[in-house]
Coordinates of C-alpha atoms in Angstrom, one line a residue:
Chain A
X1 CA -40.1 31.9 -76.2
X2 CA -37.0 30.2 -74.6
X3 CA -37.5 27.1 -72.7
X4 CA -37.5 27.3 -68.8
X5 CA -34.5 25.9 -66.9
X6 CA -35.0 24.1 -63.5
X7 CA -33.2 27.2 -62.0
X8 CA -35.6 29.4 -63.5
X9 CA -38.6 27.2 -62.7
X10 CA -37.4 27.0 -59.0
X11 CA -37.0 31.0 -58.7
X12 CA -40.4 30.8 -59.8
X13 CA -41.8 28.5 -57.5
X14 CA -40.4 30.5 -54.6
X15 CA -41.9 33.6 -55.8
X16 CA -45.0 31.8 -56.0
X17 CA -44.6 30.6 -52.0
X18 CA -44.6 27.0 -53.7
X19 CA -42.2 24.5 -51.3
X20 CA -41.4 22.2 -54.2
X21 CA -38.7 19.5 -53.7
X22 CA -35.9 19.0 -56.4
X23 CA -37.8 15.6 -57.8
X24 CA -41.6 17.7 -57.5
X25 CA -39.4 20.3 -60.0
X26 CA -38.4 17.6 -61.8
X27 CA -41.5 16.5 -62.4
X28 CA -43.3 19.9 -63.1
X29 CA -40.7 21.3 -65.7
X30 CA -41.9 19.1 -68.6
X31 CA -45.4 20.1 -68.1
X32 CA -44.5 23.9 -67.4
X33 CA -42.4 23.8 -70.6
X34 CA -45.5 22.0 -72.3
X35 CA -48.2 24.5 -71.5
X36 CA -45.8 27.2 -72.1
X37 CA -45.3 26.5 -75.1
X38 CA -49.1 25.4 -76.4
X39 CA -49.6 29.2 -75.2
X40 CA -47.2 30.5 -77.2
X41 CA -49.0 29.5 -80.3
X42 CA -52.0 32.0 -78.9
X43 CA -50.0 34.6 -79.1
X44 CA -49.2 34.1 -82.5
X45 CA -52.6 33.2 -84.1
X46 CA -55.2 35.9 -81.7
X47 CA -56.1 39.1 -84.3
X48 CA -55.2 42.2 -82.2
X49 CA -58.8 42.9 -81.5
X50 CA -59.6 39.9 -80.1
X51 CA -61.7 40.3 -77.0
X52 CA -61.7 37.9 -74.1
X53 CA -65.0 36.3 -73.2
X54 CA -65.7 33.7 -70.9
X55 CA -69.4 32.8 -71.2
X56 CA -72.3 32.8 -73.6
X57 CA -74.9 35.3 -74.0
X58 CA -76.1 35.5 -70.8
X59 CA -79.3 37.3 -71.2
Chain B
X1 CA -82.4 -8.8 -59.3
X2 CA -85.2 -6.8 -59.5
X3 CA -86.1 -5.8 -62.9
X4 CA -87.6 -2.5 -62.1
X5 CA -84.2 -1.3 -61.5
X6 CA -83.8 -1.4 -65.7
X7 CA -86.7 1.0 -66.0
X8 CA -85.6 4.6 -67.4
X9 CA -86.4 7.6 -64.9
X10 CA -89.9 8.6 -67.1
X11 CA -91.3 5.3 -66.5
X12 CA -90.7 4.9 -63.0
X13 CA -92.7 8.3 -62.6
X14 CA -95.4 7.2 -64.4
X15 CA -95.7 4.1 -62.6
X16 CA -95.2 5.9 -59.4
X17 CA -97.6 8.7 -60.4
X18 CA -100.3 5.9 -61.3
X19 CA -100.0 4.0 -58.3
X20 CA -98.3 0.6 -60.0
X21 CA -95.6 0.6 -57.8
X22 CA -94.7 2.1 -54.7
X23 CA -91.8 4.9 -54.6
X24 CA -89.9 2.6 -51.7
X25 CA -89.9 -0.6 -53.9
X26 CA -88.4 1.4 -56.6
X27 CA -85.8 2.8 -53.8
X28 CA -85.1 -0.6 -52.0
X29 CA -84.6 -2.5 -55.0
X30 CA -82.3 0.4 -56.0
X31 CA -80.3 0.0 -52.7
X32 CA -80.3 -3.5 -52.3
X33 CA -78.9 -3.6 -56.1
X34 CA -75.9 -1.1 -54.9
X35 CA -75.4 -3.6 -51.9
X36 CA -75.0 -6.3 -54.1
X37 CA -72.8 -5.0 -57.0
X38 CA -71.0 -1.3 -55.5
X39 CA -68.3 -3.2 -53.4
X40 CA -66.7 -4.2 -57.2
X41 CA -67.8 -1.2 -59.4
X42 CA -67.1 1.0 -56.7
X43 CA -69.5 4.1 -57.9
X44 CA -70.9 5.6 -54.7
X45 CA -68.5 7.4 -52.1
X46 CA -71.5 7.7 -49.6
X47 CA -74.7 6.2 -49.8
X48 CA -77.4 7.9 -47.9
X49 CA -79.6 4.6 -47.4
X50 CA -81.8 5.2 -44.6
X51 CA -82.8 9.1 -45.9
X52 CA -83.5 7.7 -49.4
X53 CA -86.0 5.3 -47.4
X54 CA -87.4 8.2 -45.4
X55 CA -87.8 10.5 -48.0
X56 CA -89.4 7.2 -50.7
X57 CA -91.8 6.5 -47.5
X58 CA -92.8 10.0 -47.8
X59 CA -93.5 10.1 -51.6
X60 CA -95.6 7.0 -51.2
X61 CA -97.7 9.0 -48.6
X62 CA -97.9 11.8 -50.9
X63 CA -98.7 9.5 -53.8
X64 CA -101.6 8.1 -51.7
X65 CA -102.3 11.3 -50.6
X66 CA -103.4 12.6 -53.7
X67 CA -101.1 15.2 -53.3
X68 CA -99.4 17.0 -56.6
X69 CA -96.5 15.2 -57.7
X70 CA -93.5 17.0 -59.3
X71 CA -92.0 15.3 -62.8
X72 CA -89.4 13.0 -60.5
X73 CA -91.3 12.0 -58.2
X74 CA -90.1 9.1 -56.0
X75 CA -87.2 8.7 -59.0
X76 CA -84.2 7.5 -57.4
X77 CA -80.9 9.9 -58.4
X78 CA -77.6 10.1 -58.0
X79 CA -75.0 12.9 -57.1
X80 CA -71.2 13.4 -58.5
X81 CA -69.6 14.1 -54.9
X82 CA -69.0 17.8 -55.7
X83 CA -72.4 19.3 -55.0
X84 CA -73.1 20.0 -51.9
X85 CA -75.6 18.3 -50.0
X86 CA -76.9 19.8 -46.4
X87 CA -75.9 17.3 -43.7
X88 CA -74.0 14.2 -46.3
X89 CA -70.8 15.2 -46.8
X90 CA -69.0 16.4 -49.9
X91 CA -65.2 15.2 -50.6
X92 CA -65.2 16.4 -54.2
X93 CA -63.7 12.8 -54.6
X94 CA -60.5 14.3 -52.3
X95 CA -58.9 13.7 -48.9
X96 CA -58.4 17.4 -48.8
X97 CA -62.3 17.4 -48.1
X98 CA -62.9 14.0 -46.7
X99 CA -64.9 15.0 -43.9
X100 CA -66.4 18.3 -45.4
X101 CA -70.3 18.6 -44.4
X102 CA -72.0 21.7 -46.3
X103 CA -74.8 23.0 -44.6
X104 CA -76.8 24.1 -47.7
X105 CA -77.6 22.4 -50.3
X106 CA -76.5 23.0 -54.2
X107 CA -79.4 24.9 -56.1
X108 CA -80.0 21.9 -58.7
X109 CA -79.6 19.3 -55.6
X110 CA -82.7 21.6 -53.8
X111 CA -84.9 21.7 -57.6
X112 CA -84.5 18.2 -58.1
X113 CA -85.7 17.1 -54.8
X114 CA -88.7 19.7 -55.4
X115 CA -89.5 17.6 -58.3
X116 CA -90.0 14.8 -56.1
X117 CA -86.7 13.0 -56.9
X118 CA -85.3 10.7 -54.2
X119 CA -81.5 10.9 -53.3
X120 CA -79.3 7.8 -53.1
X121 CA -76.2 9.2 -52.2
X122 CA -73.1 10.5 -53.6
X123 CA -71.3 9.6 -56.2
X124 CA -67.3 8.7 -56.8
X125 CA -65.3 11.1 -59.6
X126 CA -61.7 11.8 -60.5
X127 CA -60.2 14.0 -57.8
X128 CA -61.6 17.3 -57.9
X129 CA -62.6 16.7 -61.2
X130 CA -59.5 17.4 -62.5
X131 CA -59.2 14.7 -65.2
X132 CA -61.6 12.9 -68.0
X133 CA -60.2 8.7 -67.2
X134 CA -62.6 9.1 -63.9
X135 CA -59.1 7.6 -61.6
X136 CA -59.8 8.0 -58.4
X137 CA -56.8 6.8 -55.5
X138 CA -58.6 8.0 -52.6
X139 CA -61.8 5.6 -53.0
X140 CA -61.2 3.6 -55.4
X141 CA -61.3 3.9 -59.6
X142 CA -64.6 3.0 -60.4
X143 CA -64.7 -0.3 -62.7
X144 CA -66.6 0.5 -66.0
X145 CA -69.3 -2.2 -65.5
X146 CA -68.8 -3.1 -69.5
X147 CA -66.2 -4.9 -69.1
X148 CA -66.1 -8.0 -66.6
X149 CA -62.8 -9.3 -66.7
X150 CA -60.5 -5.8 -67.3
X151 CA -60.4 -2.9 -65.1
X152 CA -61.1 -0.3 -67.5
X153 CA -61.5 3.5 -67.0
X154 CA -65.4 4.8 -67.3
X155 CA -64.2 8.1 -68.3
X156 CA -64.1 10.9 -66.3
X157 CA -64.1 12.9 -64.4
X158 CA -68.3 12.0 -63.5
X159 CA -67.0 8.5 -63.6
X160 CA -68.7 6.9 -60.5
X161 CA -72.2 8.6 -62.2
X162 CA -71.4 7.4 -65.6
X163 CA -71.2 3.5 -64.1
X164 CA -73.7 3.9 -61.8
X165 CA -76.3 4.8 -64.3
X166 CA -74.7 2.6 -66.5
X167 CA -75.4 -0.6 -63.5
X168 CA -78.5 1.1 -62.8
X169 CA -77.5 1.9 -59.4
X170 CA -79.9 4.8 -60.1
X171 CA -82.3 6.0 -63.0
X172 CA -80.0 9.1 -63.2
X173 CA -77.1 11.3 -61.9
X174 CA -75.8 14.3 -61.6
X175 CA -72.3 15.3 -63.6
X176 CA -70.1 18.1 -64.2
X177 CA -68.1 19.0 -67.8
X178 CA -65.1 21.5 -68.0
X179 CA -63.6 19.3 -70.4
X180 CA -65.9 16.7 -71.3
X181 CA -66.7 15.1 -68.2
X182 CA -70.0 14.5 -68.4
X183 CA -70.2 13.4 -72.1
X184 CA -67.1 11.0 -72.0
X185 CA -68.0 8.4 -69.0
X186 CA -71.5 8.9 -71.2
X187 CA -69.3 7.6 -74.2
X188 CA -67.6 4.9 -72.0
X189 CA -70.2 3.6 -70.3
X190 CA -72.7 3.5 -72.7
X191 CA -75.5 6.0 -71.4
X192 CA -76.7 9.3 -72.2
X193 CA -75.2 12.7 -71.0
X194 CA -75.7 16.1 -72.2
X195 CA -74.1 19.1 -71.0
X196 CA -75.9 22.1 -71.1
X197 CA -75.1 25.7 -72.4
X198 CA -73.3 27.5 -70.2
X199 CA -75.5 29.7 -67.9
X200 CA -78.7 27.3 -68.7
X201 CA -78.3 25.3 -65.4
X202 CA -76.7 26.6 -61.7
X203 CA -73.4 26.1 -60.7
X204 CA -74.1 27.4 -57.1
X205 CA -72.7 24.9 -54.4
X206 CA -70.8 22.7 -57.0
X207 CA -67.1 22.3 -56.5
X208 CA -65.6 24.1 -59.1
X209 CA -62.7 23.3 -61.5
X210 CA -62.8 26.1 -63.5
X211 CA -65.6 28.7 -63.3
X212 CA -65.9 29.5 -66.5
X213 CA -65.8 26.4 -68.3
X214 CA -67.8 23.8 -65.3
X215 CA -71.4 23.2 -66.4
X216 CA -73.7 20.7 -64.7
X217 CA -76.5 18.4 -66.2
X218 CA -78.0 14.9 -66.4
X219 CA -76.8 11.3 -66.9
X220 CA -79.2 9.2 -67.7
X221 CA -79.5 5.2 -69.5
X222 CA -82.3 7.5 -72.2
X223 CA -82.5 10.6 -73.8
X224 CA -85.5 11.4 -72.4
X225 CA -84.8 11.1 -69.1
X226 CA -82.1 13.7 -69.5
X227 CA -85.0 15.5 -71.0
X228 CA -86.9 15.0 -67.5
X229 CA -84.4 15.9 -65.7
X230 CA -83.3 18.9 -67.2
X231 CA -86.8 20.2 -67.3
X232 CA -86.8 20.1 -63.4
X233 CA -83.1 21.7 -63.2
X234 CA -82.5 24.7 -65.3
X235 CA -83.0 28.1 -65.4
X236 CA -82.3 31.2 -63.5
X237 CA -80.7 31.2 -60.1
X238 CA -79.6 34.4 -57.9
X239 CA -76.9 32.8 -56.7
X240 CA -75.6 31.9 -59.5
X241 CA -74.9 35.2 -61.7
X242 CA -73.9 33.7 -65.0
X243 CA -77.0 31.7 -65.3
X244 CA -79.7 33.2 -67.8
X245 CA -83.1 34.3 -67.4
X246 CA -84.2 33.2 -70.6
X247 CA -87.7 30.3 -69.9
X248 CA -87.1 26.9 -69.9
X249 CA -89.1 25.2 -72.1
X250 CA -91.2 21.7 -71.5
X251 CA -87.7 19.6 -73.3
X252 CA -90.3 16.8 -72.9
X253 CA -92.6 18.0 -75.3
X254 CA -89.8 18.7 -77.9
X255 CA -89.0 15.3 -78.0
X256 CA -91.6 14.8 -81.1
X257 CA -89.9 11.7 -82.6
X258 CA -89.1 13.4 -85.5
X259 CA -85.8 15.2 -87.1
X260 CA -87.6 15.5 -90.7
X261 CA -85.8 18.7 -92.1
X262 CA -82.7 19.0 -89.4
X263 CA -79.9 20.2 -91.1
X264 CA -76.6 18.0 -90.0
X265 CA -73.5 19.0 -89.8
X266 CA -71.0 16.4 -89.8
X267 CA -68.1 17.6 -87.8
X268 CA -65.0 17.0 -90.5
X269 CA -60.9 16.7 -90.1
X270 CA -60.7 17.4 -87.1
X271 CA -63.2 15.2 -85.4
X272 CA -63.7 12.5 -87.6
X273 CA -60.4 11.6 -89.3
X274 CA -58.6 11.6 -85.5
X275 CA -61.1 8.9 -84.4
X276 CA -60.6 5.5 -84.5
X277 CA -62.1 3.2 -87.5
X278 CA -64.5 1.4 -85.4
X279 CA -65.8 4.8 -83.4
X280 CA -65.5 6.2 -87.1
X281 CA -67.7 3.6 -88.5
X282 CA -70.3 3.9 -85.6
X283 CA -70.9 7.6 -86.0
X284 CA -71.0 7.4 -90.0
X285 CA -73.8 4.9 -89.5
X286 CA -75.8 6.6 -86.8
X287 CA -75.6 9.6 -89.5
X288 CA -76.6 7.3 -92.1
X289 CA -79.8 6.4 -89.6
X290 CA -81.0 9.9 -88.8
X291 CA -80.3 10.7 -92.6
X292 CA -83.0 7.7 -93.1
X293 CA -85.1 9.3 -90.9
X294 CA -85.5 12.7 -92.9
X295 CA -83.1 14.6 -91.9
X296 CA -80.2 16.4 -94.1
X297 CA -76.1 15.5 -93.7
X298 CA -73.1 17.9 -94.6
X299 CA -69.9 17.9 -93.9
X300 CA -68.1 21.1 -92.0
X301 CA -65.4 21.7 -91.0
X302 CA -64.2 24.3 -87.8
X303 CA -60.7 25.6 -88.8
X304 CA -60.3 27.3 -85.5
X305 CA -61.3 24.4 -82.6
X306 CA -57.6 23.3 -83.3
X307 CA -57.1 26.5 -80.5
X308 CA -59.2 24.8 -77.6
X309 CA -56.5 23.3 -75.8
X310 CA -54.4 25.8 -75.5
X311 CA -57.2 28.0 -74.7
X312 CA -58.6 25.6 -72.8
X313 CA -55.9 24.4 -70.7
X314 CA -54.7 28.2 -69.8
X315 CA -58.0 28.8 -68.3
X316 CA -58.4 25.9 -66.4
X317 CA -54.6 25.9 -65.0
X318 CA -55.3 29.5 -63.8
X319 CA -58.5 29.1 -62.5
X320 CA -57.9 25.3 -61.0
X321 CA -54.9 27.2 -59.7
X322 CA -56.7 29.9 -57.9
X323 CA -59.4 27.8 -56.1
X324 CA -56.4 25.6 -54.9
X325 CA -53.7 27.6 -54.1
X326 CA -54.3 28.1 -50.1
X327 CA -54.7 24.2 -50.1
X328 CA -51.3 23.4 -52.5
X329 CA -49.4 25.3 -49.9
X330 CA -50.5 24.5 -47.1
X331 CA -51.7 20.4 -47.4
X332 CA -50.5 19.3 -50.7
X333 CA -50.1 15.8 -49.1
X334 CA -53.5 15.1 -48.8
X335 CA -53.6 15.5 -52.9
X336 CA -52.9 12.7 -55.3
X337 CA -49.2 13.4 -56.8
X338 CA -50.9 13.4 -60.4
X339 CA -53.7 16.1 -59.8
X340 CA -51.1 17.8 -57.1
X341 CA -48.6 18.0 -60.3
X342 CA -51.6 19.6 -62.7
X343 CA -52.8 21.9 -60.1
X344 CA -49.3 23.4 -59.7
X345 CA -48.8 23.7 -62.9
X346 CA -51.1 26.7 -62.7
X347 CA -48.9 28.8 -60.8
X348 CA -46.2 29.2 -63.9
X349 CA -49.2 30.7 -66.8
X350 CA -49.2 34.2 -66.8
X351 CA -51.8 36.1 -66.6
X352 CA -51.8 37.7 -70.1
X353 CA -51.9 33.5 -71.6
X354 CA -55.1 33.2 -69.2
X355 CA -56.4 36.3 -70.7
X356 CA -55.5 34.9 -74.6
X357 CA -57.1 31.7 -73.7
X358 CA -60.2 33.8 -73.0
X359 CA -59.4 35.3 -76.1
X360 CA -59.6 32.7 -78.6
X361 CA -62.7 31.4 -76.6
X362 CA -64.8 34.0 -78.6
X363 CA -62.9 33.0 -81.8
X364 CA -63.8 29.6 -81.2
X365 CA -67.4 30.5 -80.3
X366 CA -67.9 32.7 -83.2
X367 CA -66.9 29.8 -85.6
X368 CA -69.3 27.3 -84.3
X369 CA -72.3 30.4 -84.2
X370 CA -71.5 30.9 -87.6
X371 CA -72.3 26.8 -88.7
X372 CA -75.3 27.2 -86.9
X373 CA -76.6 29.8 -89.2
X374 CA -76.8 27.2 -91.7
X375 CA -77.5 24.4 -89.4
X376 CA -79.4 22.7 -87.0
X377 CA -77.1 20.6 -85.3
X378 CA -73.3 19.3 -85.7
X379 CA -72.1 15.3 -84.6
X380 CA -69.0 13.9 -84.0
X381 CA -68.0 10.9 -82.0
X382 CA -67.6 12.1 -78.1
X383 CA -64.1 10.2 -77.6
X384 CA -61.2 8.9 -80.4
X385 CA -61.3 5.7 -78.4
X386 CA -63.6 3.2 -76.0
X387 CA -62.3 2.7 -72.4
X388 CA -59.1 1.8 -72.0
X389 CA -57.7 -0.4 -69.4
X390 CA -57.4 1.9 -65.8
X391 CA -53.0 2.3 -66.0
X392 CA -53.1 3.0 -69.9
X393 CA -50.8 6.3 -70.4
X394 CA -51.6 6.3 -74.2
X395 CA -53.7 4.2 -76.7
X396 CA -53.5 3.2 -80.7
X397 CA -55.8 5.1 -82.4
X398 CA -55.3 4.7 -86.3
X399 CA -52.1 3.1 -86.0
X400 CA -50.3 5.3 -83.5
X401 CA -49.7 5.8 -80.1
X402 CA -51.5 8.6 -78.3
X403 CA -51.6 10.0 -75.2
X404 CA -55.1 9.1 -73.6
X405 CA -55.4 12.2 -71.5
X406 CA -55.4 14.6 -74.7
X407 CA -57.3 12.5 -76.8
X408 CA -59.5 11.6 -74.3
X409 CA -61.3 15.5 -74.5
X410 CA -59.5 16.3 -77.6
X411 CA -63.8 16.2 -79.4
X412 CA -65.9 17.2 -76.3
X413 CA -63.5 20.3 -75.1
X414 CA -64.2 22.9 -77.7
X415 CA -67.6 22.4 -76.8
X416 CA -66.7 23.8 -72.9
X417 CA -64.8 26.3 -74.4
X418 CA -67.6 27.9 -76.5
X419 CA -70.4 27.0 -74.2
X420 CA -72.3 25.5 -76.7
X421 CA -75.0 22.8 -75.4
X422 CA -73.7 19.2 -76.1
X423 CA -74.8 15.5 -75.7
X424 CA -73.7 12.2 -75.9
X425 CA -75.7 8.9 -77.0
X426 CA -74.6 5.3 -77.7
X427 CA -74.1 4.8 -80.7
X428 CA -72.6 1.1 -81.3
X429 CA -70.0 -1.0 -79.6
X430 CA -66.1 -2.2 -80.4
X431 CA -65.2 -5.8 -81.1
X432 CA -64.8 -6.3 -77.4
X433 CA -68.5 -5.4 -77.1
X434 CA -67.4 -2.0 -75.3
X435 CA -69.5 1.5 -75.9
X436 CA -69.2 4.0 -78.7
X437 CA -71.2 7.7 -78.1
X438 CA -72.3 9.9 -80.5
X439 CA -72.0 13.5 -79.7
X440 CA -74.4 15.8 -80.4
X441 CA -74.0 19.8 -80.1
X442 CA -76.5 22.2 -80.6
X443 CA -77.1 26.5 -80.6
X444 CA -76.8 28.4 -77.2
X445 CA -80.2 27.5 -75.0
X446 CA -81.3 25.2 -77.7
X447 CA -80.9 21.6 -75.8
X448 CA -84.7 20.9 -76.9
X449 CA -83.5 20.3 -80.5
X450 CA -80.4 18.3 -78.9
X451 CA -82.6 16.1 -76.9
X452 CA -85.0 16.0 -79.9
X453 CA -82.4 14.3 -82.0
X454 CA -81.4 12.1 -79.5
X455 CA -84.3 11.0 -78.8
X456 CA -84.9 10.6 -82.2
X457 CA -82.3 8.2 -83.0
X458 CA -83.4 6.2 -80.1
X459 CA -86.1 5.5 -80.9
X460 CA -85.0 4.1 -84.2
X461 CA -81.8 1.8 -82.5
X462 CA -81.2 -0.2 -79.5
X463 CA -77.9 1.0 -78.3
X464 CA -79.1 2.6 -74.9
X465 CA -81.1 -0.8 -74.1
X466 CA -78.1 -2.7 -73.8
X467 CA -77.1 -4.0 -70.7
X468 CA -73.4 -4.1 -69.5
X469 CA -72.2 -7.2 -68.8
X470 CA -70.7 -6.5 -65.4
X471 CA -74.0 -5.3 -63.9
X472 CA -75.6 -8.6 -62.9

């Protein structure tokens, strides 16, 4: 996956209806780019038929 | 100071229940303790004085009454300020709900006072729970009570219960864990915590972080007393439709004293070779104890928890991010600029990561389900690291510099992420006399073999008598 500019992450902010300033984007990218990035290795690992769950056995 | 105030949860009931002391002595020397010690350690955000009076006077009636008296009785507790408590407000350690009154109370809030336990008040926490050092801007960053001199973190994000139990400001609080939050300020501040499996207690009327990774359970200075006051939370609740209907069982009466036959597993690269030497050391040796006392050690190793933060940190950005959104647009002043930042963050994961996060949740889960077919239990220490200094961005931990956040949850998260119950006990102390925790994880709805173990071990050590040095 290619790294997200500060243009891209601000178009995406406004999608989002987030009022961010130029120092909040600033701020944000790193992490954004961080996080995107751990994800990615998800995506790589997950068998096909992995199914998602979200609690245990609830009986 | 009154030494009553020392006493764990069980023995206060039993003193209470056999008339040897009076349910308001216990609360008043409580209070008067918090008075004296709460304007430094800063642990409580609201202290609920005069109804813990009120409602002590009315267990010493009941007491003299010869009334039936519920497992807590007269035991004075604690809350994290995110469950919601009819008539005392609820911040969720935010501005954003500084003045927020509920008018119901939280299902486990409601069962613990039917088991007789008296509130003190509520308890300080890292913003909306949204981060394991336990910071806190708005009121204050509680000061981990084992350290005098150094403002050091008590873990988070239940940091206010972690040093309030730790002071004995109460016999035992309330916490939450999405991440590791009730286990770590257990590590840090030298207590006991265990987080229950998921769906074992009720989430209804607690502040959520993320849904499906919060669970709620007990801090206490002993084992045992988690025991107790699990007993009285757990189990089915309408209103909360993930818990299970599966019975409690009497976690009291499990606590036999002995772990003869347990099989151990010893939690391997991971865990153990990313901890520091002296955390390393302290768990080795509190295997080498429970070993002594019969039971049985291997190593394992879990080739997949290396997935947990990234499935961890998608759900809890996307989840974190939904509960919050209408807030982040329209007040995101009123946040802190750090938990503002993480919050936000949420908008920019897409929804097919959150739904590979859930993913690798069950890959994670199977894993773990599948050590437990040829054991009992697994250890590992709860944190890399002791607390570090409140301001600390990273820490050495064999050699190198870390980021504390990370490593921080880096052993307690993969335990939110596959549900699986989990505790933590102390275990030893650093060089600068500061708390070690050994974790202990167990099957699905098995806590009673968790607690057992605990238990167990503390009854062969001395770790959870300690007293901190910064708690008078």
């Amino acid at each position: 996956m290619e790294s997200l500019t500060l243009d891209e992450l601000r178009a995406l902010a406004r999608v989002q209806g987030l009022d961010l300033t130029e120092p909040e984007l600033a701020r944000l990218l790193p992490l954004v780019q961080a996080a995107r990035s751990m994800m990615e290795t998800l995506r790589d690992v997950l068998p096909r038929d992995a199914e998602p769950g979200s609690q245990y056995r609830v009986l | 100071m009154n030494d009553l105030v020392w006493k764990p949860a069980a023995e206060l009931a039993r003193l209470i229940r056999a008339k040897e002391v009076s349910p308001v002595e216990v609360d008043e020397a409580h209070l008067a303790r918090i008075a004296a010690l709460d304007g430094t350690l800063r642990t409580y955000i609201t202290v609920t004085g005069d109804a813990a009076l009120a409602a002590a006077r009315r267990a010493e009636a009941s007491v003299m009454a010869g009334e039936t008296l519920g497992p807590l009785h007269g035991v004075p507790v604690a809350l994290k300020d995110l469950y919601c408590t009819r008539g005392v407000k609820t911040t969720g350690g935010s501005r954003i709900l500084a003045d927020w009154v509920p008018s119901e109370d939280a299902t486990v809030v409601s069962r613990l006072a039917d088991a007789g336990a008296v509130v003190l008040g509520k308890l300080n926490m890292h913003e909306f729970a949204y981060g394991p050092e336990g910071l806190n801007p708005h009121y204050g960053t509680p000061w981990n009570p084992w350290d005098a001199t150094t403002h050091r973190i008590c873990g988070g994000s239940s940091s206010g219960s972690g040093a309030a139990v730790a002071a004995a400001l109460c016999a035992g609080a309330l916490g939450s864990d999405t991440g590791g939050s009730i286990r770590i300020p257990a590590s840090l501040c030298g207590i006991s915590g265990l987080k229950p499996t998921y769906g074992r207690v009720s989430r209804a009327g607690v502040l959520p972080l993320a849904w499906s990774l919060d669970h709620v359970g007990p801090m206490c200075r002993t084992a045992a007393d988690c025991a107790l006051m699990l007993g009285a939370m757990a189990g089915y609740d309408p209103r909360d439709p993930t818990t299970s209907v599966l019975p409690v069982p009497d976690y009291m009466a499990a606590l036999t004293g002995s772990v003869k036959g347990l099989r151990i597993g010893l939690l391997g690269p991971f865990f153990m070779e990313s901890a520091g030497e002296t955390e390393r050391r302290a768990v080795l040796q509190a295997v080498k104890t429970l070993e002594g006392l019969g039971a049985s050690v291997q190593e394992v190793e879990l080739q997949t928890v290396k997935l947990a933060a990234a499935a961890a940190s998608a759900v809890v950005a996307v989840e974190a991010y939904a509960y919050h959104e209408t807030w982040l647009r329209k007040r995101p002043e009123e946040y802190s600029a750090d938990v503002r930042e993480r919050l936000r963050l949420g908008a920019f994961v897409s929804g097919a990561d959150y739904v590979n996060g859930q993913r690798a949740r069950l890959l994670i889960r199977d894993e773990v389900d599948a050590a437990f077919g040829r054991l009992d239990v697994l250890v590992a220490p709860t944190t890399p690291i002791a607390a570090a200094p409140v301001g600390a961005g990273d820490v050495e931990i064999g050699g190198e510099r870390q980021p504390l956040r990370p490593s921080l949850i880096r052993f307690t998260r993969p335990f939110n992420v596959t549900g699986h119950p989990a505790a933590s006990v102390p275990c030893g102390v650093t060089s600068e006399g500061l708390p070690i925790g050994l974790q202990i994880v167990g099957r699905p709805f098995d806590e009673a073999t968790v607690l057992r173990l605990a238990d167990a071990y503390q009854r062969a050590t001395d770790w959870h008598t300690r007293r901190p040095p910064a708690a008078g």
